[in-house]
PDB file of C-alpha atoms and ligand atoms in Angstrom:
ATOM      1  CA  MET A  15       0.000   0.000   0.000  1.00  0.00           C
ATOM      2  CA  THR A  16       2.992   2.220  -0.251  1.00  0.00           C
ATOM      3  CA  GLN A  17       2.844   5.133  -2.651  1.00  0.00           C
ATOM      4  CA  SER A  18       4.937   8.170  -3.296  1.00  0.00           C
ATOM      5  CA  ALA A  19       4.163  11.466  -1.627  1.00  0.00           C
ATOM      6  CA  GLU A  20       3.744  12.999  -5.067  1.00  0.00           C
ATOM      7  CA  GLU A  21       1.148  10.382  -6.087  1.00  0.00           C
ATOM      8  CA  GLN A  22      -0.763  10.973  -2.890  1.00  0.00           C
ATOM      9  CA  ARG A  23      -0.645  14.737  -3.392  1.00  0.00           C
ATOM     10  CA  LEU A  24      -2.104  14.387  -6.884  1.00  0.00           C
ATOM     11  CA  TYR A  25      -4.913  12.139  -5.637  1.00  0.00           C
ATOM     12  CA  LEU A  26      -5.797  14.557  -2.881  1.00  0.00           C
ATOM     13  CA  GLN A  27      -5.814  17.452  -5.285  1.00  0.00           C
ATOM     14  CA  ALA A  28      -8.158  15.487  -7.557  1.00  0.00           C
ATOM     15  CA  MET A  29     -10.491  15.061  -4.580  1.00  0.00           C
ATOM     16  CA  GLY A  30     -10.368  18.773  -3.846  1.00  0.00           C
ATOM     17  CA  ILE A  31      -8.533  18.283  -0.555  1.00  0.00           C
ATOM     18  CA  PRO A  32      -5.693  20.718   0.189  1.00  0.00           C
ATOM     19  CA  VAL A  33      -2.475  18.794   0.748  1.00  0.00           C
ATOM     20  CA  TRP A  34      -1.308  20.627   3.832  1.00  0.00           C
ATOM     21  CA  GLU A  35      -2.548  19.697   7.283  1.00  0.00           C
ATOM     22  CA  VAL A  36      -2.274  20.700  10.926  1.00  0.00           C
ATOM     23  CA  ARG A  37      -0.062  18.079  12.530  1.00  0.00           C
ATOM     24  CA  GLN A  38      -1.778  17.031  15.745  1.00  0.00           C
ATOM     25  CA  PRO A  39      -1.165  13.517  17.032  1.00  0.00           C
ATOM     26  CA  HIS A  40      -4.523  11.766  17.303  1.00  0.00           C
ATOM     27  CA  LEU A  41      -5.499  10.549  20.733  1.00  0.00           C
ATOM     28  CA  LEU A  42      -6.367   7.025  19.603  1.00  0.00           C
ATOM     29  CA  GLN A  43      -4.233   6.600  16.524  1.00  0.00           C
ATOM     30  CA  ASN A  44      -1.824   4.038  17.916  1.00  0.00           C
ATOM     31  CA  LEU A  45      -3.944   2.405  20.566  1.00  0.00           C
ATOM     32  CA  PRO A  46      -5.244  -1.138  20.240  1.00  0.00           C
ATOM     33  CA  VAL A  47      -8.994  -1.444  19.873  1.00  0.00           C
ATOM     34  CA  ALA A  48      -9.645  -2.398  23.477  1.00  0.00           C
ATOM     35  CA  ASP A  49      -7.926   0.767  24.687  1.00  0.00           C
ATOM     36  CA  ALA A  50      -9.760   2.841  22.110  1.00  0.00           C
ATOM     37  CA  VAL A  51     -13.067   1.536  23.396  1.00  0.00           C
ATOM     38  CA  VAL A  52     -12.155   2.488  26.942  1.00  0.00           C
ATOM     39  CA  VAL A  53     -11.211   5.999  25.905  1.00  0.00           C
ATOM     40  CA  GLU A  54     -14.368   6.307  23.837  1.00  0.00           C
ATOM     41  CA  SER A  55     -16.575   5.237  26.736  1.00  0.00           C
ATOM     42  CA  GLU A  56     -14.996   7.895  28.933  1.00  0.00           C
ATOM     43  CA  ARG A  57     -14.995  10.604  26.293  1.00  0.00           C
ATOM     44  CA  GLU A  58     -18.542  11.881  25.933  1.00  0.00           C
ATOM     45  CA  SER A  59     -21.389  11.523  28.352  1.00  0.00           C
ATOM     46  CA  ASP A  60     -23.876  11.778  25.471  1.00  0.00           C
ATOM     47  CA  VAL A  61     -22.433   8.699  23.762  1.00  0.00           C
ATOM     48  CA  GLU A  62     -24.797   6.127  25.171  1.00  0.00           C
ATOM     49  CA  SER A  63     -22.376   3.223  25.853  1.00  0.00           C
ATOM     50  CA  PRO A  64     -23.212   1.649  22.504  1.00  0.00           C
ATOM     51  CA  LEU A  65     -20.616  -1.042  22.346  1.00  0.00           C
ATOM     52  CA  ALA A  66     -22.040  -3.839  24.448  1.00  0.00           C
ATOM     53  CA  GLU A  67     -25.289  -3.723  22.492  1.00  0.00           C
ATOM     54  CA  ALA A  68     -23.528  -3.289  19.172  1.00  0.00           C
ATOM     55  CA  VAL A  69     -21.577  -6.545  19.382  1.00  0.00           C
ATOM     56  CA  VAL A  70     -24.138  -9.016  18.083  1.00  0.00           C
ATOM     57  CA  GLU A  71     -23.334 -12.486  16.807  1.00  0.00           C
ATOM     58  CA  PRO A  72     -25.240 -13.944  13.869  1.00  0.00           C
ATOM     59  CA  PRO A  73     -26.766 -17.334  14.690  1.00  0.00           C
ATOM     60  CA  THR A  74     -25.255 -19.209  11.746  1.00  0.00           C
ATOM     61  CA  VAL A  75     -22.548 -18.273   9.285  1.00  0.00           C
ATOM     62  CA  LEU A  76     -23.635 -18.871   5.725  1.00  0.00           C
ATOM     63  CA  ASN A  77     -21.407 -19.275   2.709  1.00  0.00           C
ATOM     64  CA  TRP A  78     -21.403 -16.593   0.012  1.00  0.00           C
ATOM     65  CA  PRO A  79     -23.748 -18.358  -2.444  1.00  0.00           C
ATOM     66  CA  ASP A  80     -26.309 -19.061   0.292  1.00  0.00           C
ATOM     67  CA  LEU A  81     -26.070 -15.508   1.610  1.00  0.00           C
ATOM     68  CA  GLN A  82     -26.489 -14.096  -1.891  1.00  0.00           C
ATOM     69  CA  GLN A  83     -29.542 -16.278  -2.429  1.00  0.00           C
ATOM     70  CA  GLN A  84     -31.095 -15.252   0.880  1.00  0.00           C
ATOM     71  CA  VAL A  85     -30.637 -11.568   0.123  1.00  0.00           C
ATOM     72  CA  SER A  86     -31.871 -11.903  -3.455  1.00  0.00           C
ATOM     73  CA  ASN A  87     -35.062 -13.584  -2.264  1.00  0.00           C
ATOM     74  CA  CYS A  88     -35.574 -11.432   0.831  1.00  0.00           C
ATOM     75  CA  THR A  89     -38.974  -9.829   1.359  1.00  0.00           C
ATOM     76  CA  THR A  90     -38.667  -9.501   5.128  1.00  0.00           C
ATOM     77  CA  CYS A  91     -39.338  -5.784   5.484  1.00  0.00           C
ATOM     78  CA  ALA A  92     -41.159  -2.929   3.783  1.00  0.00           C
ATOM     79  CA  ALA A  93     -37.986  -1.780   2.011  1.00  0.00           C
ATOM     80  CA  ARG A  94     -38.678  -4.447  -0.627  1.00  0.00           C
ATOM     81  CA  GLN A  95     -41.347  -2.153  -2.084  1.00  0.00           C
ATOM     82  CA  GLY A  96     -38.904   0.487  -3.328  1.00  0.00           C
ATOM     83  CA  ARG A  97     -36.242  -1.694  -4.937  1.00  0.00           C
ATOM     84  CA  MET A  98     -35.534  -3.234  -8.301  1.00  0.00           C
ATOM     85  CA  GLN A  99     -33.347  -5.822  -6.566  1.00  0.00           C
ATOM     86  CA  PRO A 100     -31.544  -6.138  -3.215  1.00  0.00           C
ATOM     87  CA  ILE A 101     -27.813  -5.443  -3.439  1.00  0.00           C
ATOM     88  CA  LEU A 102     -25.655  -7.627  -1.216  1.00  0.00           C
ATOM     89  CA  GLY A 103     -22.300  -5.968  -1.929  1.00  0.00           C
ATOM     90  CA  ALA A 104     -19.261  -5.998  -4.180  1.00  0.00           C
ATOM     91  CA  GLY A 105     -15.498  -6.280  -3.988  1.00  0.00           C
ATOM     92  CA  SER A 106     -12.937  -8.604  -2.472  1.00  0.00           C
ATOM     93  CA  GLU A 107     -14.332 -11.313  -0.222  1.00  0.00           C
ATOM     94  CA  GLN A 108     -10.912 -11.399   1.511  1.00  0.00           C
ATOM     95  CA  ALA A 109     -10.652  -7.629   1.953  1.00  0.00           C
ATOM     96  CA  ASP A 110      -8.863  -6.040   4.886  1.00  0.00           C
ATOM     97  CA  LEU A 111     -11.399  -3.200   4.760  1.00  0.00           C
ATOM     98  CA  LEU A 112     -15.181  -3.519   4.726  1.00  0.00           C
ATOM     99  CA  ILE A 113     -16.992  -0.285   3.844  1.00  0.00           C
ATOM    100  CA  VAL A 114     -20.615   0.108   4.869  1.00  0.00           C
ATOM    101  CA  GLY A 115     -22.843   2.822   3.431  1.00  0.00           C
ATOM    102  CA  GLU A 116     -26.471   3.564   4.097  1.00  0.00           C
ATOM    103  CA  MET A 117     -28.687   2.090   1.353  1.00  0.00           C
ATOM    104  CA  PRO A 118     -28.542   1.853  -2.443  1.00  0.00           C
ATOM    105  CA  ASN A 119     -29.510   5.022  -4.312  1.00  0.00           C
ATOM    106  CA  ALA A 120     -31.529   4.916  -7.528  1.00  0.00           C
ATOM    107  CA  ASP A 121     -28.434   4.501  -9.738  1.00  0.00           C
ATOM    108  CA  GLU A 122     -27.120   1.673  -7.591  1.00  0.00           C
ATOM    109  CA  ASP A 123     -30.524   0.016  -7.637  1.00  0.00           C
ATOM    110  CA  ARG A 124     -30.637   0.240 -11.434  1.00  0.00           C
ATOM    111  CA  LEU A 125     -27.050  -0.982 -11.905  1.00  0.00           C
ATOM    112  CA  ALA A 126     -27.202  -3.564  -9.081  1.00  0.00           C
ATOM    113  CA  ALA A 127     -23.912  -2.387  -7.553  1.00  0.00           C
ATOM    114  CA  PRO A 128     -23.019  -0.355  -4.448  1.00  0.00           C
ATOM    115  CA  PHE A 129     -21.280   3.030  -4.613  1.00  0.00           C
ATOM    116  CA  VAL A 130     -21.648   3.919  -8.270  1.00  0.00           C
ATOM    117  CA  SER A 131     -22.216   7.372  -9.815  1.00  0.00           C
ATOM    118  CA  ALA A 132     -20.613  10.535  -8.437  1.00  0.00           C
ATOM    119  CA  SER A 133     -20.403   9.457  -4.802  1.00  0.00           C
ATOM    120  CA  GLY A 134     -18.844   6.165  -5.854  1.00  0.00           C
ATOM    121  CA  GLN A 135     -16.234   7.985  -7.902  1.00  0.00           C
ATOM    122  CA  LEU A 136     -15.389  10.189  -4.946  1.00  0.00           C
ATOM    123  CA  LEU A 137     -15.097   7.143  -2.703  1.00  0.00           C
ATOM    124  CA  GLU A 138     -12.718   5.547  -5.213  1.00  0.00           C
ATOM    125  CA  GLY A 139     -10.595   8.713  -5.111  1.00  0.00           C
ATOM    126  CA  MET A 140     -10.589   8.620  -1.317  1.00  0.00           C
ATOM    127  CA  LEU A 141      -9.491   4.980  -1.326  1.00  0.00           C
ATOM    128  CA  LYS A 142      -6.804   5.704  -3.880  1.00  0.00           C
ATOM    129  CA  ALA A 143      -5.459   8.423  -1.592  1.00  0.00           C
ATOM    130  CA  ILE A 144      -4.646   5.760   0.998  1.00  0.00           C
ATOM    131  CA  GLY A 145      -3.327   3.256  -1.524  1.00  0.00           C
ATOM    132  CA  LEU A 146      -6.460   1.127  -1.971  1.00  0.00           C
ATOM    133  CA  SER A 147      -8.566   0.308  -5.000  1.00  0.00           C
ATOM    134  CA  ARG A 148     -12.299  -0.330  -5.189  1.00  0.00           C
ATOM    135  CA  GLN A 149     -11.508  -3.955  -6.029  1.00  0.00           C
ATOM    136  CA  ALA A 150      -9.336  -4.384  -2.919  1.00  0.00           C
ATOM    137  CA  VAL A 151     -12.105  -3.556  -0.425  1.00  0.00           C
ATOM    138  CA  TYR A 152     -15.581  -4.958   0.160  1.00  0.00           C
ATOM    139  CA  LEU A 153     -18.460  -2.513  -0.292  1.00  0.00           C
ATOM    140  CA  THR A 154     -21.956  -2.888   1.074  1.00  0.00           C
ATOM    141  CA  HIS A 155     -24.816  -1.001   2.717  1.00  0.00           C
ATOM    142  CA  ILE A 156     -26.536  -1.278   6.052  1.00  0.00           C
ATOM    143  CA  VAL A 157     -29.861  -1.721   4.223  1.00  0.00           C
ATOM    144  CA  LYS A 158     -29.683  -3.795   1.060  1.00  0.00           C
ATOM    145  CA  CYS A 159     -32.749  -2.375  -0.709  1.00  0.00           C
ATOM    146  CA  HIS A 160     -33.278   1.021  -2.336  1.00  0.00           C
ATOM    147  CA  LEU A 161     -35.859   3.087  -0.467  1.00  0.00           C
ATOM    148  CA  GLU A 162     -38.388   5.049  -2.417  1.00  0.00           C
ATOM    149  CA  GLU A 163     -38.726   8.829  -2.012  1.00  0.00           C
ATOM    150  CA  HIS A 164     -35.256   9.304  -0.476  1.00  0.00           C
ATOM    151  CA  ARG A 165     -36.548   8.472   2.987  1.00  0.00           C
ATOM    152  CA  ASP A 166     -34.500   7.165   5.916  1.00  0.00           C
ATOM    153  CA  PRO A 167     -34.911   3.478   6.771  1.00  0.00           C
ATOM    154  CA  THR A 168     -37.225   2.729   9.675  1.00  0.00           C
ATOM    155  CA  PRO A 169     -35.914   1.004  12.831  1.00  0.00           C
ATOM    156  CA  GLU A 170     -37.760  -2.123  11.698  1.00  0.00           C
ATOM    157  CA  GLU A 171     -35.997  -2.103   8.317  1.00  0.00           C
ATOM    158  CA  LEU A 172     -32.596  -1.527   9.920  1.00  0.00           C
ATOM    159  CA  SER A 173     -33.171  -4.354  12.353  1.00  0.00           C
ATOM    160  CA  ALA A 174     -34.461  -6.714   9.658  1.00  0.00           C
ATOM    161  CA  CYS A 175     -31.397  -6.225   7.473  1.00  0.00           C
ATOM    162  CA  GLN A 176     -28.675  -6.205  10.131  1.00  0.00           C
ATOM    163  CA  GLY A 177     -28.235  -9.976  10.071  1.00  0.00           C
ATOM    164  CA  PHE A 178     -26.984  -9.823   6.490  1.00  0.00           C
ATOM    165  CA  LEU A 179     -24.265  -7.335   7.447  1.00  0.00           C
ATOM    166  CA  LEU A 180     -23.209  -9.531  10.349  1.00  0.00           C
ATOM    167  CA  GLN A 181     -22.941 -12.478   7.973  1.00  0.00           C
ATOM    168  CA  GLN A 182     -20.782 -10.408   5.635  1.00  0.00           C
ATOM    169  CA  ILE A 183     -18.459  -9.410   8.470  1.00  0.00           C
ATOM    170  CA  LYS A 184     -18.099 -13.047   9.477  1.00  0.00           C
ATOM    171  CA  LEU A 185     -17.328 -14.112   5.918  1.00  0.00           C
ATOM    172  CA  VAL A 186     -14.920 -11.285   4.999  1.00  0.00           C
ATOM    173  CA  GLN A 187     -13.239 -11.064   8.433  1.00  0.00           C
ATOM    174  CA  PRO A 188     -11.851  -7.598   7.698  1.00  0.00           C
ATOM    175  CA  LYS A 189      -9.182  -5.878   9.742  1.00  0.00           C
ATOM    176  CA  ALA A 190     -11.417  -2.793   9.947  1.00  0.00           C
ATOM    177  CA  ILE A 191     -14.882  -1.521   9.084  1.00  0.00           C
ATOM    178  CA  LEU A 192     -15.492   1.990   7.752  1.00  0.00           C
ATOM    179  CA  LEU A 193     -19.048   3.219   8.317  1.00  0.00           C
ATOM    180  CA  LEU A 194     -20.065   6.025   5.995  1.00  0.00           C
ATOM    181  CA  GLY A 195     -22.831   8.395   7.010  1.00  0.00           C
ATOM    182  CA  ARG A 196     -25.185   9.118   9.865  1.00  0.00           C
ATOM    183  CA  ILE A 197     -27.687   6.347   9.210  1.00  0.00           C
ATOM    184  CA  ALA A 198     -25.091   3.569   9.160  1.00  0.00           C
ATOM    185  CA  ALA A 199     -23.323   4.974  12.226  1.00  0.00           C
ATOM    186  CA  HIS A 200     -26.467   5.308  14.301  1.00  0.00           C
ATOM    187  CA  ALA A 201     -27.727   1.877  13.307  1.00  0.00           C
ATOM    188  CA  CYS A 202     -24.519   0.008  14.130  1.00  0.00           C
ATOM    189  CA  LEU A 203     -23.601   1.914  17.268  1.00  0.00           C
ATOM    190  CA  GLN A 204     -27.175   2.271  18.550  1.00  0.00           C
ATOM    191  CA  VAL A 205     -26.793   5.977  19.337  1.00  0.00           C
ATOM    192  CA  ASN A 206     -28.219   9.277  18.148  1.00  0.00           C
ATOM    193  CA  THR A 207     -24.967  11.162  18.669  1.00  0.00           C
ATOM    194  CA  PRO A 208     -24.105  13.596  15.853  1.00  0.00           C
ATOM    195  CA  LEU A 209     -21.732  12.067  13.340  1.00  0.00           C
ATOM    196  CA  THR A 210     -19.258  14.878  13.965  1.00  0.00           C
ATOM    197  CA  GLN A 211     -18.808  13.502  17.493  1.00  0.00           C
ATOM    198  CA  LEU A 212     -18.562   9.869  16.386  1.00  0.00           C
ATOM    199  CA  ARG A 213     -15.958  10.292  13.657  1.00  0.00           C
ATOM    200  CA  GLY A 214     -12.262  10.211  14.502  1.00  0.00           C
ATOM    201  CA  GLU A 215     -12.658   7.508  17.167  1.00  0.00           C
ATOM    202  CA  TRP A 216     -12.357   3.729  17.022  1.00  0.00           C
ATOM    203  CA  PHE A 217     -15.306   1.596  18.051  1.00  0.00           C
ATOM    204  CA  GLU A 218     -15.792  -2.139  17.902  1.00  0.00           C
ATOM    205  CA  PHE A 219     -18.618  -3.891  16.093  1.00  0.00           C
ATOM    206  CA  ALA A 220     -18.958  -7.657  15.766  1.00  0.00           C
ATOM    207  CA  ALA A 221     -15.425  -8.014  17.179  1.00  0.00           C
ATOM    208  CA  THR A 222     -14.008  -5.769  14.449  1.00  0.00           C
ATOM    209  CA  PRO A 223     -12.473  -2.270  14.772  1.00  0.00           C
ATOM    210  CA  LEU A 224     -14.888   0.259  13.351  1.00  0.00           C
ATOM    211  CA  LEU A 225     -14.410   3.856  12.248  1.00  0.00           C
ATOM    212  CA  VAL A 226     -17.140   6.341  11.310  1.00  0.00           C
ATOM    213  CA  SER A 227     -16.743   9.008   8.641  1.00  0.00           C
ATOM    214  CA  TYR A 228     -18.729  11.157   6.246  1.00  0.00           C
ATOM    215  CA  HIS A 229     -20.654   9.617   3.380  1.00  0.00           C
ATOM    216  CA  PRO A 230     -19.186  10.656  -0.001  1.00  0.00           C
ATOM    217  CA  ALA A 231     -22.617  11.964  -1.051  1.00  0.00           C
ATOM    218  CA  TYR A 232     -22.394  14.392   1.886  1.00  0.00           C
ATOM    219  CA  LEU A 233     -18.844  15.370   0.901  1.00  0.00           C
ATOM    220  CA  LEU A 234     -20.110  16.220  -2.570  1.00  0.00           C
ATOM    221  CA  ARG A 235     -22.662  18.560  -1.002  1.00  0.00           C
ATOM    222  CA  LYS A 236     -20.196  19.964   1.546  1.00  0.00           C
ATOM    223  CA  PRO A 237     -16.633  19.914   0.157  1.00  0.00           C
ATOM    224  CA  SER A 238     -15.286  21.686   3.247  1.00  0.00           C
ATOM    225  CA  ALA A 239     -15.798  18.415   5.184  1.00  0.00           C
ATOM    226  CA  LYS A 240     -13.264  16.638   2.941  1.00  0.00           C
ATOM    227  CA  ARG A 241     -10.485  17.802   5.208  1.00  0.00           C
ATOM    228  CA  LEU A 242     -12.034  15.964   8.172  1.00  0.00           C
ATOM    229  CA  ALA A 243     -12.679  12.933   5.972  1.00  0.00           C
ATOM    230  CA  TRP A 244      -8.987  12.917   5.080  1.00  0.00           C
ATOM    231  CA  GLN A 245      -8.102  12.826   8.771  1.00  0.00           C
ATOM    232  CA  ASP A 246     -10.368   9.792   9.126  1.00  0.00           C
ATOM    233  CA  LEU A 247      -8.726   8.139   6.124  1.00  0.00           C
ATOM    234  CA  LYS A 248      -5.274   8.580   7.658  1.00  0.00           C
ATOM    235  CA  LEU A 249      -6.498   7.013  10.869  1.00  0.00           C
ATOM    236  CA  LEU A 250      -7.882   4.123   8.853  1.00  0.00           C
ATOM    237  CA  ARG A 251      -4.679   3.697   6.854  1.00  0.00           C
ATOM    238  CA  ALA A 252      -2.623   3.551  10.057  1.00  0.00           C
ATOM    239  CA  ARG A 253      -4.866   0.812  11.447  1.00  0.00           C
ATOM    240  CA  LEU A 254      -4.730  -1.218   8.240  1.00  0.00           C
ATOM    241  CA  GLN A 255      -0.952  -0.911   8.144  1.00  0.00           C
ATOM    242  CA  GLY A 256      -0.690  -1.992  11.777  1.00  0.00           C
ATOM    243  CA  GLU A 257       0.847   1.276  12.910  1.00  0.00           C
TER     244      GLU A 257
HETATM  245 FE1  SF4 B 313     -34.718  -7.938   3.113  1.00  0.00          FE
HETATM  246 FE2  SF4 B 313     -32.924  -6.110   3.881  1.00  0.00          FE
HETATM  247 FE3  SF4 B 313     -34.371  -5.688   1.673  1.00  0.00          FE
HETATM  248 FE4  SF4 B 313     -35.556  -5.599   4.093  1.00  0.00          FE
HETATM  249  S1  SF4 B 313     -33.930  -4.185   3.316  1.00  0.00           S
HETATM  250  S2  SF4 B 313     -36.354  -6.645   2.253  1.00  0.00           S
HETATM  251  S3  SF4 B 313     -34.394  -7.183   5.235  1.00  0.00           S
HETATM  252  S4  SF4 B 313     -32.854  -7.323   1.989  1.00  0.00           S
END
């Protein structure tokens, strides 16, 4: 995953992120996950001790073909009404990094693939900036079906679909999970804390280190947040490289 400083600078420029940064050592950057969890639990009184509830084990681990079939045939919740087809995920089934978005948008629903269109291109640029390709990671969403009328998923829909994500984590066994966006963060961590307070810290979900950051669709609407997203990416890169 090594790359030259010049390559990285060009990628960041392409993303619209200035290449300079304020050098402040991050509180949790080099801590193991267990320590990070302790610091997180002591950090904010409004973070509602999410971790014990967030670590949920799926009852049975499926294989990929069975999981794909279950998702393809799933009509468990009301989200089925807005989709063309459920989208399980895409990418490397042996990836070190599992990226979880919110739910497929209309383009993704039509093309049957996660993270396509403009937000997908931005995500690819972000990955490239830390030496990763789209093919090297595994991409999925917290809800596998496109929701009509751009609405948020209901608690029932989030709960109904969570088992599929847990199966994916068990099958991929990534070194880290990157949650993108408010909906995914709140669903996995079982909190209503603003995303700005959740990002930049390591959590644990299904026995896997988990980091929260901005969804690329949000970064397209608010480019000034790309600088914070870059800080998150550096934290992620350090974890993946075992630093
Ligand atoms: Fe099934 Fe998930 Fe789609 Fe609901 S959102 S119908 S649980 S695949």
